[in-house]
PDB file of C-alpha atoms in Angstrom:
ATOM      1  CA  MET A   1       0.013   0.001  -0.020  1.00 95.00           C
ATOM      2  CA  ILE A   2       1.434   3.368  -1.016  1.00 98.00           C
ATOM      3  CA  ARG A   3       0.475   5.944   1.549  1.00 98.00           C
ATOM      4  CA  ILE A   4      -0.260   9.512   0.372  1.00 98.00           C
ATOM      5  CA  GLY A   5       0.135  12.899   2.061  1.00 98.00           C
ATOM      6  CA  ILE A   6      -1.713  15.909   0.761  1.00 98.00           C
ATOM      7  CA  MET A   7       0.168  19.197   0.603  1.00 98.00           C
ATOM      8  CA  GLY A   8      -2.183  22.134   0.176  1.00 97.00           C
ATOM      9  CA  THR A   9      -5.971  21.754   0.922  1.00 95.00           C
ATOM     10  CA  GLY A  10      -7.749  23.518  -1.977  1.00 90.00           C
ATOM     11  CA  ASN A  11     -10.489  22.253  -4.082  1.00 92.00           C
ATOM     12  CA  ILE A  12      -8.300  20.257  -6.497  1.00 96.00           C
ATOM     13  CA  ALA A  13      -6.916  18.285  -3.604  1.00 97.00           C
ATOM     14  CA  HIS A  14     -10.494  17.158  -2.826  1.00 97.00           C
ATOM     15  CA  LYS A  15     -10.759  15.704  -6.396  1.00 97.00           C
ATOM     16  CA  PHE A  16      -7.354  13.953  -6.025  1.00 98.00           C
ATOM     17  CA  CYS A  17      -8.329  12.434  -2.617  1.00 97.00           C
ATOM     18  CA  GLN A  18     -11.634  11.162  -3.984  1.00 97.00           C
ATOM     19  CA  ALA A  19      -9.847   9.540  -6.862  1.00 98.00           C
ATOM     20  CA  ALA A  20      -7.336   7.950  -4.634  1.00 98.00           C
ATOM     21  CA  ALA A  21     -10.153   6.416  -2.626  1.00 97.00           C
ATOM     22  CA  LEU A  22     -11.264   4.602  -5.770  1.00 96.00           C
ATOM     23  CA  THR A  23      -7.776   3.438  -6.719  1.00 97.00           C
ATOM     24  CA  GLU A  24      -6.315   0.187  -5.587  1.00 96.00           C
ATOM     25  CA  GLY A  25      -2.965   0.179  -3.830  1.00 96.00           C
ATOM     26  CA  VAL A  26      -3.073   3.653  -2.297  1.00 98.00           C
ATOM     27  CA  CYS A  27      -4.655   5.493   0.632  1.00 98.00           C
ATOM     28  CA  VAL A  28      -4.508   9.029   1.799  1.00 98.00           C
ATOM     29  CA  VAL A  29      -3.163   9.138   5.373  1.00 98.00           C
ATOM     30  CA  ALA A  30      -2.392  12.784   5.943  1.00 98.00           C
ATOM     31  CA  ALA A  31      -3.014  16.370   4.890  1.00 98.00           C
ATOM     32  CA  ALA A  32      -1.036  19.454   5.666  1.00 98.00           C
ATOM     33  CA  SER A  33      -1.892  23.175   5.276  1.00 97.00           C
ATOM     34  CA  LYS A  34      -0.085  26.317   6.675  1.00 95.00           C
ATOM     35  CA  ASP A  35      -3.210  26.629   8.768  1.00 95.00           C
ATOM     36  CA  LEU A  36      -3.829  23.714  11.188  1.00 97.00           C
ATOM     37  CA  LEU A  37      -7.500  24.449  11.465  1.00 97.00           C
ATOM     38  CA  ARG A  38      -7.938  24.393   7.755  1.00 95.00           C
ATOM     39  CA  ALA A  39      -6.027  21.107   7.444  1.00 97.00           C
ATOM     40  CA  GLN A  40      -8.176  19.566  10.168  1.00 97.00           C
ATOM     41  CA  GLN A  41     -11.401  20.662   8.544  1.00 97.00           C
ATOM     42  CA  TRP A  42     -10.250  19.363   5.137  1.00 97.00           C
ATOM     43  CA  ALA A  43      -9.050  16.059   6.618  1.00 97.00           C
ATOM     44  CA  ALA A  44     -12.341  15.562   8.441  1.00 97.00           C
ATOM     45  CA  GLN A  45     -14.323  16.227   5.309  1.00 96.00           C
ATOM     46  CA  GLU A  46     -12.278  13.555   3.358  1.00 96.00           C
ATOM     47  CA  GLY A  47     -11.984  11.085   6.294  1.00 96.00           C
ATOM     48  CA  VAL A  48      -8.217  11.453   6.394  1.00 97.00           C
ATOM     49  CA  GLY A  49      -6.686  10.385   9.774  1.00 96.00           C
ATOM     50  CA  LYS A  50      -3.846  12.993  10.235  1.00 98.00           C
ATOM     51  CA  ALA A  51      -3.795  16.718   9.822  1.00 98.00           C
ATOM     52  CA  PHE A  52      -0.740  18.983  10.061  1.00 98.00           C
ATOM     53  CA  GLY A  53      -0.427  22.713  10.450  1.00 97.00           C
ATOM     54  CA  ASN A  54       2.924  22.801   8.536  1.00 95.00           C
ATOM     55  CA  TYR A  55       4.501  20.776   5.805  1.00 98.00           C
ATOM     56  CA  SER A  56       7.668  19.897   7.626  1.00 97.00           C
ATOM     57  CA  GLU A  57       5.688  17.714  10.271  1.00 97.00           C
ATOM     58  CA  MET A  58       3.957  15.790   7.594  1.00 98.00           C
ATOM     59  CA  LEU A  59       7.112  15.076   5.726  1.00 98.00           C
ATOM     60  CA  ALA A  60       8.677  13.817   9.016  1.00 98.00           C
ATOM     61  CA  ASP A  61       5.908  11.205   9.221  1.00 98.00           C
ATOM     62  CA  PRO A  62       7.364   7.809   8.189  1.00 98.00           C
ATOM     63  CA  GLU A  63       3.884   6.635   7.141  1.00 97.00           C
ATOM     64  CA  VAL A  64       3.897   8.945   4.228  1.00 98.00           C
ATOM     65  CA  ASP A  65       5.437   7.502   1.010  1.00 98.00           C
ATOM     66  CA  LEU A  66       4.065   9.848  -1.641  1.00 98.00           C
ATOM     67  CA  VAL A  67       3.117  13.504  -1.567  1.00 98.00           C
ATOM     68  CA  TYR A  68       0.539  15.244  -3.840  1.00 98.00           C
ATOM     69  CA  ILE A  69       1.243  18.824  -4.087  1.00 98.00           C
ATOM     70  CA  ALA A  70      -1.700  21.095  -4.602  1.00 98.00           C
ATOM     71  CA  THR A  71      -0.400  24.469  -3.508  1.00 97.00           C
ATOM     72  CA  THR A  72      -0.342  27.644  -5.692  1.00 97.00           C
ATOM     73  CA  ASN A  73       2.076  27.607  -8.539  1.00 97.00           C
ATOM     74  CA  ASN A  74       4.644  29.924  -6.905  1.00 97.00           C
ATOM     75  CA  TYR A  75       5.328  27.393  -4.139  1.00 98.00           C
ATOM     76  CA  HIS A  76       5.554  24.235  -6.305  1.00 98.00           C
ATOM     77  CA  TYR A  77       9.377  24.264  -6.599  1.00 98.00           C
ATOM     78  CA  ASP A  78      10.126  24.840  -2.992  1.00 98.00           C
ATOM     79  CA  ASN A  79       7.539  22.253  -2.006  1.00 98.00           C
ATOM     80  CA  ILE A  80       8.984  19.642  -4.423  1.00 98.00           C
ATOM     81  CA  ILE A  81      12.585  20.213  -3.232  1.00 98.00           C
ATOM     82  CA  GLN A  82      11.410  19.883   0.376  1.00 98.00           C
ATOM     83  CA  CYS A  83       9.525  16.664  -0.293  1.00 98.00           C
ATOM     84  CA  LEU A  84      12.501  15.074  -2.213  1.00 98.00           C
ATOM     85  CA  HIS A  85      14.942  15.932   0.525  1.00 98.00           C
ATOM     86  CA  ALA A  86      12.542  14.177   3.039  1.00 98.00           C
ATOM     87  CA  GLY A  87      12.663  11.159   0.836  1.00 98.00           C
ATOM     88  CA  LYS A  88       9.127  11.335  -0.512  1.00 98.00           C
ATOM     89  CA  HIS A  89       7.931  10.517  -3.947  1.00 98.00           C
ATOM     90  CA  VAL A  90       6.005  13.403  -5.576  1.00 98.00           C
ATOM     91  CA  ILE A  91       3.101  14.106  -7.845  1.00 98.00           C
ATOM     92  CA  CYS A  92       2.836  17.904  -8.364  1.00 98.00           C
ATOM     93  CA  GLU A  93       0.061  19.767  -9.903  1.00 98.00           C
ATOM     94  CA  LYS A  94       0.836  21.580 -13.076  1.00 97.00           C
ATOM     95  CA  PRO A  95       2.926  23.564 -13.814  1.00 97.00           C
ATOM     96  CA  LEU A  96       5.519  21.564 -12.130  1.00 98.00           C
ATOM     97  CA  THR A  97       7.615  24.689 -11.741  1.00 98.00           C
ATOM     98  CA  MET A  98       7.550  28.230 -13.135  1.00 96.00           C
ATOM     99  CA  THR A  99      10.977  28.142 -14.890  1.00 97.00           C
ATOM    100  CA  LEU A 100      13.134  25.792 -16.778  1.00 98.00           C
ATOM    101  CA  GLU A 101      15.942  26.156 -14.336  1.00 98.00           C
ATOM    102  CA  GLN A 102      13.731  25.095 -11.500  1.00 98.00           C
ATOM    103  CA  ALA A 103      12.376  22.162 -13.426  1.00 98.00           C
ATOM    104  CA  GLN A 104      15.898  20.977 -14.256  1.00 98.00           C
ATOM    105  CA  THR A 105      16.922  21.113 -10.635  1.00 98.00           C
ATOM    106  CA  ALA A 106      13.890  19.324  -9.375  1.00 98.00           C
ATOM    107  CA  VAL A 107      14.229  16.550 -11.902  1.00 98.00           C
ATOM    108  CA  ALA A 108      18.041  16.135 -11.293  1.00 98.00           C
ATOM    109  CA  LEU A 109      17.369  15.893  -7.531  1.00 98.00           C
ATOM    110  CA  ALA A 110      14.601  13.249  -8.032  1.00 98.00           C
ATOM    111  CA  GLN A 111      16.815  11.139 -10.252  1.00 98.00           C
ATOM    112  CA  ASP A 112      19.788  11.513  -7.848  1.00 98.00           C
ATOM    113  CA  LYS A 113      17.758  10.338  -4.895  1.00 98.00           C
ATOM    114  CA  GLY A 114      15.970   7.665  -6.913  1.00 98.00           C
ATOM    115  CA  LEU A 115      12.564   9.134  -6.196  1.00 98.00           C
ATOM    116  CA  PHE A 116       9.439   9.303  -8.434  1.00 98.00           C
ATOM    117  CA  LEU A 117       8.532  12.719  -9.581  1.00 99.00           C
ATOM    118  CA  MET A 118       5.627  13.560 -11.995  1.00 98.00           C
ATOM    119  CA  GLU A 119       3.795  16.598 -13.131  1.00 98.00           C
ATOM    120  CA  ALA A 120       0.134  15.915 -12.667  1.00 98.00           C
ATOM    121  CA  MET A 121      -0.661  16.040 -16.397  1.00 98.00           C
ATOM    122  CA  TRP A 122      -3.804  13.809 -15.804  1.00 97.00           C
ATOM    123  CA  SER A 123      -5.182  14.532 -19.152  1.00 98.00           C
ATOM    124  CA  ARG A 124      -2.547  12.440 -20.888  1.00 98.00           C
ATOM    125  CA  PHE A 125      -3.673   9.324 -18.975  1.00 98.00           C
ATOM    126  CA  LEU A 126      -7.352   9.528 -20.001  1.00 97.00           C
ATOM    127  CA  PRO A 127      -8.665   6.667 -22.039  1.00 97.00           C
ATOM    128  CA  LYS A 128      -9.751   8.998 -24.886  1.00 98.00           C
ATOM    129  CA  SER A 129      -6.198  10.464 -24.982  1.00 98.00           C
ATOM    130  CA  ARG A 130      -4.642   7.025 -25.357  1.00 97.00           C
ATOM    131  CA  LYS A 131      -7.142   6.271 -28.106  1.00 98.00           C
ATOM    132  CA  VAL A 132      -6.482   9.482 -29.977  1.00 98.00           C
ATOM    133  CA  ARG A 133      -2.678   8.776 -29.877  1.00 98.00           C
ATOM    134  CA  GLU A 134      -3.348   5.166 -31.081  1.00 98.00           C
ATOM    135  CA  TRP A 135      -5.356   6.597 -34.120  1.00 98.00           C
ATOM    136  CA  VAL A 136      -2.755   9.001 -35.054  1.00 98.00           C
ATOM    137  CA  LEU A 137       0.127   6.601 -34.748  1.00 98.00           C
ATOM    138  CA  ALA A 138      -1.729   3.952 -36.680  1.00 98.00           C
ATOM    139  CA  GLY A 139      -2.026   6.447 -39.505  1.00 98.00           C
ATOM    140  CA  ARG A 140      -5.899   6.635 -39.311  1.00 98.00           C
ATOM    141  CA  ILE A 141      -5.887  10.232 -40.541  1.00 98.00           C
ATOM    142  CA  GLY A 142      -2.731   9.936 -42.556  1.00 98.00           C
ATOM    143  CA  HIS A 143       0.089  12.503 -42.375  1.00 98.00           C
ATOM    144  CA  VAL A 144      -0.709  14.999 -39.725  1.00 98.00           C
ATOM    145  CA  THR A 145      -0.235  18.494 -41.024  1.00 97.00           C
ATOM    146  CA  LEU A 146      -1.908  20.954 -38.622  1.00 98.00           C
ATOM    147  CA  ALA A 147      -3.312  20.914 -35.163  1.00 98.00           C
ATOM    148  CA  GLN A 148      -5.536  23.382 -33.348  1.00 98.00           C
ATOM    149  CA  ALA A 149      -6.650  23.781 -29.699  1.00 98.00           C
ATOM    150  CA  THR A 150      -8.608  26.327 -27.678  1.00 98.00           C
ATOM    151  CA  ILE A 151      -9.104  26.422 -23.918  1.00 98.00           C
ATOM    152  CA  GLY A 152     -10.614  29.342 -21.973  1.00 98.00           C
ATOM    153  CA  TRP A 153     -12.932  30.387 -19.271  1.00 96.00           C
ATOM    154  CA  VAL A 154     -13.979  33.703 -17.717  1.00 97.00           C
ATOM    155  CA  ALA A 155     -12.225  33.686 -14.237  1.00 95.00           C
ATOM    156  CA  ASP A 156     -13.964  35.383 -11.462  1.00 93.00           C
ATOM    157  CA  ARG A 157     -11.553  37.823  -9.733  1.00 89.00           C
ATOM    158  CA  THR A 158     -12.969  36.992  -6.313  1.00 87.00           C
ATOM    159  CA  VAL A 159     -13.331  33.289  -6.446  1.00 84.00           C
ATOM    160  CA  ASN A 160     -10.274  32.738  -8.673  1.00 88.00           C
ATOM    161  CA  SER A 161      -7.992  35.613  -7.541  1.00 92.00           C
ATOM    162  CA  ARG A 162      -4.933  33.397  -7.608  1.00 93.00           C
ATOM    163  CA  VAL A 163      -4.943  33.365 -11.515  1.00 96.00           C
ATOM    164  CA  PHE A 164      -4.786  37.103 -11.549  1.00 96.00           C
ATOM    165  CA  ASP A 165      -1.917  37.444  -9.081  1.00 96.00           C
ATOM    166  CA  PRO A 166       1.656  37.365 -10.584  1.00 95.00           C
ATOM    167  CA  ALA A 167       3.069  36.557  -7.105  1.00 95.00           C
ATOM    168  CA  LEU A 168       1.090  33.348  -6.987  1.00 96.00           C
ATOM    169  CA  GLY A 169       2.127  32.316 -10.496  1.00 96.00           C
ATOM    170  CA  GLY A 170      -1.133  33.422 -12.203  1.00 96.00           C
ATOM    171  CA  GLY A 171      -1.843  33.702 -15.841  1.00 97.00           C
ATOM    172  CA  ALA A 172      -3.531  31.884 -18.676  1.00 97.00           C
ATOM    173  CA  LEU A 173      -0.252  29.948 -19.916  1.00 97.00           C
ATOM    174  CA  TYR A 174       0.392  28.386 -16.479  1.00 97.00           C
ATOM    175  CA  ASP A 175      -3.173  27.633 -15.641  1.00 95.00           C
ATOM    176  CA  LEU A 176      -4.560  26.419 -19.094  1.00 97.00           C
ATOM    177  CA  GLY A 177      -1.794  26.580 -21.826  1.00 96.00           C
ATOM    178  CA  VAL A 178       0.034  23.549 -20.446  1.00 96.00           C
ATOM    179  CA  TYR A 179      -2.954  21.277 -21.550  1.00 97.00           C
ATOM    180  CA  PRO A 180      -2.814  21.836 -25.253  1.00 97.00           C
ATOM    181  CA  LEU A 181       1.016  22.025 -25.252  1.00 97.00           C
ATOM    182  CA  ASP A 182       1.312  18.615 -23.640  1.00 97.00           C
ATOM    183  CA  LEU A 183      -1.581  16.865 -25.342  1.00 98.00           C
ATOM    184  CA  ILE A 184      -0.599  17.856 -28.956  1.00 98.00           C
ATOM    185  CA  THR A 185       2.917  16.616 -28.449  1.00 98.00           C
ATOM    186  CA  TYR A 186       1.530  13.405 -26.930  1.00 98.00           C
ATOM    187  CA  TYR A 187      -1.025  12.783 -29.690  1.00 98.00           C
ATOM    188  CA  THR A 188       1.430  13.400 -32.537  1.00 98.00           C
ATOM    189  CA  ASP A 189       4.470  11.789 -30.837  1.00 97.00           C
ATOM    190  CA  GLN A 190       6.446  14.928 -32.011  1.00 97.00           C
ATOM    191  CA  GLU A 191       8.572  17.387 -30.258  1.00 96.00           C
ATOM    192  CA  ILE A 192       8.152  21.210 -30.278  1.00 97.00           C
ATOM    193  CA  ARG A 193      10.928  22.998 -32.100  1.00 97.00           C
ATOM    194  CA  GLU A 194       9.864  26.527 -32.236  1.00 96.00           C
ATOM    195  CA  VAL A 195       7.193  28.729 -30.602  1.00 97.00           C
ATOM    196  CA  GLN A 196       5.885  32.245 -31.127  1.00 96.00           C
ATOM    197  CA  SER A 197       3.371  33.949 -28.894  1.00 96.00           C
ATOM    198  CA  LEU A 198       1.040  36.885 -28.769  1.00 97.00           C
ATOM    199  CA  ILE A 199      -0.023  37.950 -25.239  1.00 97.00           C
ATOM    200  CA  LYS A 200      -2.783  40.292 -23.975  1.00 97.00           C
ATOM    201  CA  LEU A 201      -2.015  41.370 -20.411  1.00 96.00           C
ATOM    202  CA  SER A 202      -4.487  41.951 -17.582  1.00 95.00           C
ATOM    203  CA  ASP A 203      -4.331  45.064 -15.438  1.00 95.00           C
ATOM    204  CA  THR A 204      -2.501  43.003 -12.830  1.00 95.00           C
ATOM    205  CA  GLY A 205       0.316  42.141 -15.271  1.00 95.00           C
ATOM    206  CA  ILE A 206      -0.435  38.484 -15.939  1.00 96.00           C
ATOM    207  CA  ASP A 207      -1.008  36.852 -19.371  1.00 97.00           C
ATOM    208  CA  GLU A 208      -4.854  37.122 -19.647  1.00 97.00           C
ATOM    209  CA  THR A 209      -5.009  35.698 -23.124  1.00 98.00           C
ATOM    210  CA  ILE A 210      -2.254  34.047 -25.104  1.00 97.00           C
ATOM    211  CA  SER A 211      -2.075  32.651 -28.636  1.00 97.00           C
ATOM    212  CA  LEU A 212       0.808  30.257 -29.472  1.00 97.00           C
ATOM    213  CA  ASP A 213       2.014  29.331 -32.938  1.00 98.00           C
ATOM    214  CA  VAL A 214       4.038  26.132 -32.663  1.00 97.00           C
ATOM    215  CA  VAL A 215       6.410  24.299 -35.052  1.00 98.00           C
ATOM    216  CA  LEU A 216       6.622  20.587 -34.223  1.00 98.00           C
ATOM    217  CA  ASP A 217       8.813  17.965 -35.994  1.00 97.00           C
ATOM    218  CA  ASP A 218       6.494  17.654 -39.014  1.00 96.00           C
ATOM    219  CA  CYS A 219       3.428  19.797 -38.374  1.00 97.00           C
ATOM    220  CA  PHE A 220       2.177  23.220 -37.311  1.00 98.00           C
ATOM    221  CA  ALA A 221      -0.195  23.870 -34.425  1.00 98.00           C
ATOM    222  CA  ASN A 222      -2.021  26.833 -33.097  1.00 98.00           C
ATOM    223  CA  MET A 223      -3.135  27.128 -29.514  1.00 98.00           C
ATOM    224  CA  GLN A 224      -5.277  29.780 -27.798  1.00 98.00           C
ATOM    225  CA  CYS A 225      -5.950  30.104 -24.060  1.00 97.00           C
ATOM    226  CA  SER A 226      -7.695  32.660 -21.966  1.00 98.00           C
ATOM    227  CA  ILE A 227      -8.967  33.465 -18.441  1.00 97.00           C
ATOM    228  CA  ALA A 228     -11.039  36.356 -19.957  1.00 97.00           C
ATOM    229  CA  ALA A 229     -13.114  34.528 -22.640  1.00 97.00           C
ATOM    230  CA  LYS A 230     -15.036  31.347 -22.854  1.00 97.00           C
ATOM    231  CA  LEU A 231     -13.551  29.183 -25.537  1.00 97.00           C
ATOM    232  CA  PRO A 232     -14.868  25.861 -26.859  1.00 96.00           C
ATOM    233  CA  GLU A 233     -11.986  23.816 -25.257  1.00 97.00           C
ATOM    234  CA  ASP A 234     -11.812  21.573 -28.321  1.00 98.00           C
ATOM    235  CA  LEU A 235      -8.789  20.125 -30.015  1.00 98.00           C
ATOM    236  CA  TYR A 236      -8.413  19.165 -33.779  1.00 98.00           C
ATOM    237  CA  LEU A 237      -5.777  17.071 -35.558  1.00 98.00           C
ATOM    238  CA  TYR A 238      -5.793  17.419 -39.374  1.00 98.00           C
ATOM    239  CA  GLY A 239      -4.258  14.833 -41.732  1.00 98.00           C
ATOM    240  CA  ASP A 240      -4.322  13.985 -45.484  1.00 98.00           C
ATOM    241  CA  ARG A 241      -6.763  11.041 -44.765  1.00 98.00           C
ATOM    242  CA  GLY A 242      -9.091  12.700 -42.227  1.00 98.00           C
ATOM    243  CA  TYR A 243      -9.208  14.532 -39.012  1.00 98.00           C
ATOM    244  CA  ILE A 244      -9.841  14.027 -35.302  1.00 98.00           C
ATOM    245  CA  ARG A 245     -11.987  16.103 -33.011  1.00 98.00           C
ATOM    246  CA  VAL A 246     -11.374  15.930 -29.312  1.00 98.00           C
ATOM    247  CA  PRO A 247     -14.188  17.861 -27.380  1.00 98.00           C
ATOM    248  CA  LYS A 248     -13.346  19.342 -23.919  1.00 96.00           C
ATOM    249  CA  LEU A 249      -9.679  18.386 -24.614  1.00 96.00           C
ATOM    250  CA  HIS A 250      -8.429  18.240 -20.940  1.00 96.00           C
ATOM    251  CA  PHE A 251     -11.273  16.406 -19.218  1.00 95.00           C
ATOM    252  CA  GLY A 252     -13.914  15.008 -21.712  1.00 92.00           C
ATOM    253  CA  VAL A 253     -14.509  11.418 -22.471  1.00 96.00           C
ATOM    254  CA  ASP A 254     -15.230  11.424 -26.176  1.00 97.00           C
ATOM    255  CA  ALA A 255     -13.076  11.516 -29.347  1.00 98.00           C
ATOM    256  CA  TYR A 256     -14.290  11.539 -33.010  1.00 98.00           C
ATOM    257  CA  LEU A 257     -12.490  10.390 -36.124  1.00 98.00           C
ATOM    258  CA  TYR A 258     -13.720  11.730 -39.610  1.00 98.00           C
ATOM    259  CA  ASP A 259     -12.755  10.908 -43.152  1.00 98.00           C
ATOM    260  CA  LEU A 260     -12.129  13.585 -45.861  1.00 98.00           C
ATOM    261  CA  GLU A 261     -15.822  13.909 -46.598  1.00 98.00           C
ATOM    262  CA  ASP A 262     -16.638  14.912 -43.007  1.00 98.00           C
ATOM    263  CA  GLN A 263     -18.174  11.542 -42.353  1.00 98.00           C
ATOM    264  CA  LEU A 264     -17.778   9.997 -38.866  1.00 98.00           C
ATOM    265  CA  VAL A 265     -15.700   6.962 -39.143  1.00 98.00           C
ATOM    266  CA  GLU A 266     -15.174   6.079 -35.474  1.00 98.00           C
ATOM    267  CA  ARG A 267     -16.297   7.426 -32.065  1.00 98.00           C
ATOM    268  CA  PHE A 268     -14.560   6.673 -28.803  1.00 98.00           C
ATOM    269  CA  GLU A 269     -16.616   7.131 -25.628  1.00 96.00           C
ATOM    270  CA  GLY A 270     -14.934   6.613 -22.282  1.00 91.00           C
ATOM    271  CA  GLU A 271     -16.303   6.041 -18.853  1.00 89.00           C
ATOM    272  CA  ASP A 272     -17.334   9.241 -17.146  1.00 89.00           C
ATOM    273  CA  ILE A 273     -15.388   8.842 -13.833  1.00 93.00           C
ATOM    274  CA  ASN A 274     -12.862  10.873 -11.876  1.00 96.00           C
ATOM    275  CA  GLY A 275      -9.963  11.149 -14.341  1.00 95.00           C
ATOM    276  CA  PHE A 276      -7.399  11.613 -11.561  1.00 98.00           C
ATOM    277  CA  ILE A 277      -7.600   7.850 -11.091  1.00 98.00           C
ATOM    278  CA  TYR A 278      -5.478   7.124 -14.107  1.00 98.00           C
ATOM    279  CA  GLU A 279      -2.635   9.334 -13.123  1.00 98.00           C
ATOM    280  CA  ILE A 280      -2.542   7.856  -9.623  1.00 98.00           C
ATOM    281  CA  GLN A 281      -2.591   4.310 -11.141  1.00 98.00           C
ATOM    282  CA  GLU A 282       0.601   5.385 -13.176  1.00 98.00           C
ATOM    283  CA  ALA A 283       2.258   6.671 -10.167  1.00 98.00           C
ATOM    284  CA  VAL A 284       1.694   3.411  -8.252  1.00 97.00           C
ATOM    285  CA  GLN A 285       3.089   1.323 -11.031  1.00 98.00           C
ATOM    286  CA  CYS A 286       6.139   3.516 -11.558  1.00 98.00           C
ATOM    287  CA  ILE A 287       6.920   3.571  -7.802  1.00 98.00           C
ATOM    288  CA  ARG A 288       6.448  -0.245  -7.470  1.00 97.00           C
ATOM    289  CA  GLU A 289       8.799  -0.708 -10.423  1.00 98.00           C
ATOM    290  CA  GLY A 290      11.411   1.673  -8.928  1.00 98.00           C
ATOM    291  CA  ARG A 291      11.182   4.230 -11.719  1.00 98.00           C
ATOM    292  CA  THR A 292      11.796   7.944 -11.138  1.00 98.00           C
ATOM    293  CA  GLU A 293       9.527   9.064 -13.953  1.00 98.00           C
ATOM    294  CA  SER A 294       6.477   8.098 -16.082  1.00 98.00           C
ATOM    295  CA  GLU A 295       6.857   7.394 -19.786  1.00 98.00           C
ATOM    296  CA  THR A 296       3.503   9.089 -20.456  1.00 98.00           C
ATOM    297  CA  ALA A 297       4.091  12.245 -18.350  1.00 98.00           C
ATOM    298  CA  SER A 298       7.919  12.184 -18.607  1.00 98.00           C
ATOM    299  CA  HIS A 299      10.516  14.559 -17.243  1.00 98.00           C
ATOM    300  CA  ALA A 300      11.170  15.571 -20.810  1.00 98.00           C
ATOM    301  CA  MET A 301       7.544  16.664 -21.252  1.00 98.00           C
ATOM    302  CA  THR A 302       7.821  18.870 -18.216  1.00 98.00           C
ATOM    303  CA  LEU A 303      11.247  20.331 -19.274  1.00 98.00           C
ATOM    304  CA  LYS A 304       9.816  21.299 -22.755  1.00 97.00           C
ATOM    305  CA  SER A 305       6.756  22.979 -21.165  1.00 97.00           C
ATOM    306  CA  SER A 306       9.054  24.890 -18.902  1.00 97.00           C
ATOM    307  CA  GLU A 307      11.272  26.004 -21.621  1.00 97.00           C
ATOM    308  CA  ILE A 308       8.199  27.479 -23.396  1.00 97.00           C
ATOM    309  CA  TYR A 309       7.164  29.280 -20.312  1.00 96.00           C
ATOM    310  CA  ASP A 310      10.651  30.896 -20.255  1.00 96.00           C
ATOM    311  CA  ILE A 311      10.334  31.931 -23.952  1.00 96.00           C
ATOM    312  CA  CYS A 312       6.796  33.174 -23.885  1.00 95.00           C
ATOM    313  CA  LEU A 313       6.822  34.957 -20.520  1.00 95.00           C
ATOM    314  CA  ALA A 314      10.283  36.364 -20.590  1.00 90.00           C
ATOM    315  CA  GLU A 315       9.027  39.972 -21.081  1.00 80.00           C
ATOM    316  CA  LEU A 316       6.580  39.682 -18.151  1.00 81.00           C
ATOM    317  CA  ARG A 317       9.406  38.642 -15.794  1.00 75.00           C
ATOM    318  CA  GLU A 318      11.611  41.664 -16.524  1.00 65.00           C
TER     319      GLU A 318
END
């Protein structure tokens, strides 16, 4: 049994905890927050036995094997390093870190200590994502020439204040852009070679809307993400034999394959369950096999995304 500690007790940690309860081979044994009362309330709500008012105390607990980090983006790097030095395996919410240098340091430390480290890119593990990749690699739409993806929502400045705060690692690219970046490369099995961006800033100085033009090994892609506009959240892959439509790219269960006449050739319909289960299952298998990374959500995936953050957000950091 792999025993999990939760670091950061926000809403997304509830979803992870609920998925863990449905996953064989794991159990959540502890939760930690900077506020003990908050940790106790959260733990009581999820039926978790231990609650800690600081992270160090939880990391000193020998019953914790794996830590799920669900803190705000700006704390991810420090939290990861703290966990690894404590000898704990790590799943960290995306983005793993905010810069390439931070990501390189975290990955190197995990490898040096022989500990598992994975960015929680849960969308790559969804059954529909595996099916889309299978279709593409089997040549079902032929040679892939173009890809498009949109993802966006209108963030409430009160409820979602963190995404407007530069100090907390806010912005559309960190919050949303990571999904199309990591899914298009997964589906096509191609690396990103070049990226150009157009950014509209909010009055707080974060990237409110961003459009990316991306050159991969053998195709082009355009990605648009926003926290100021509702976008369809669909992804398309276009080839010389047909195309694939992936509705609700980062969380949905369906995928559609069409021919050149716009006729539906095949539909994949997955089970509508908590999708975090699949990433937890991957972590369990990797840890049991003594691996420091997942092949599906690899360190290379994270390092490439981090490199793109550096390129696109360079002017905002000056």
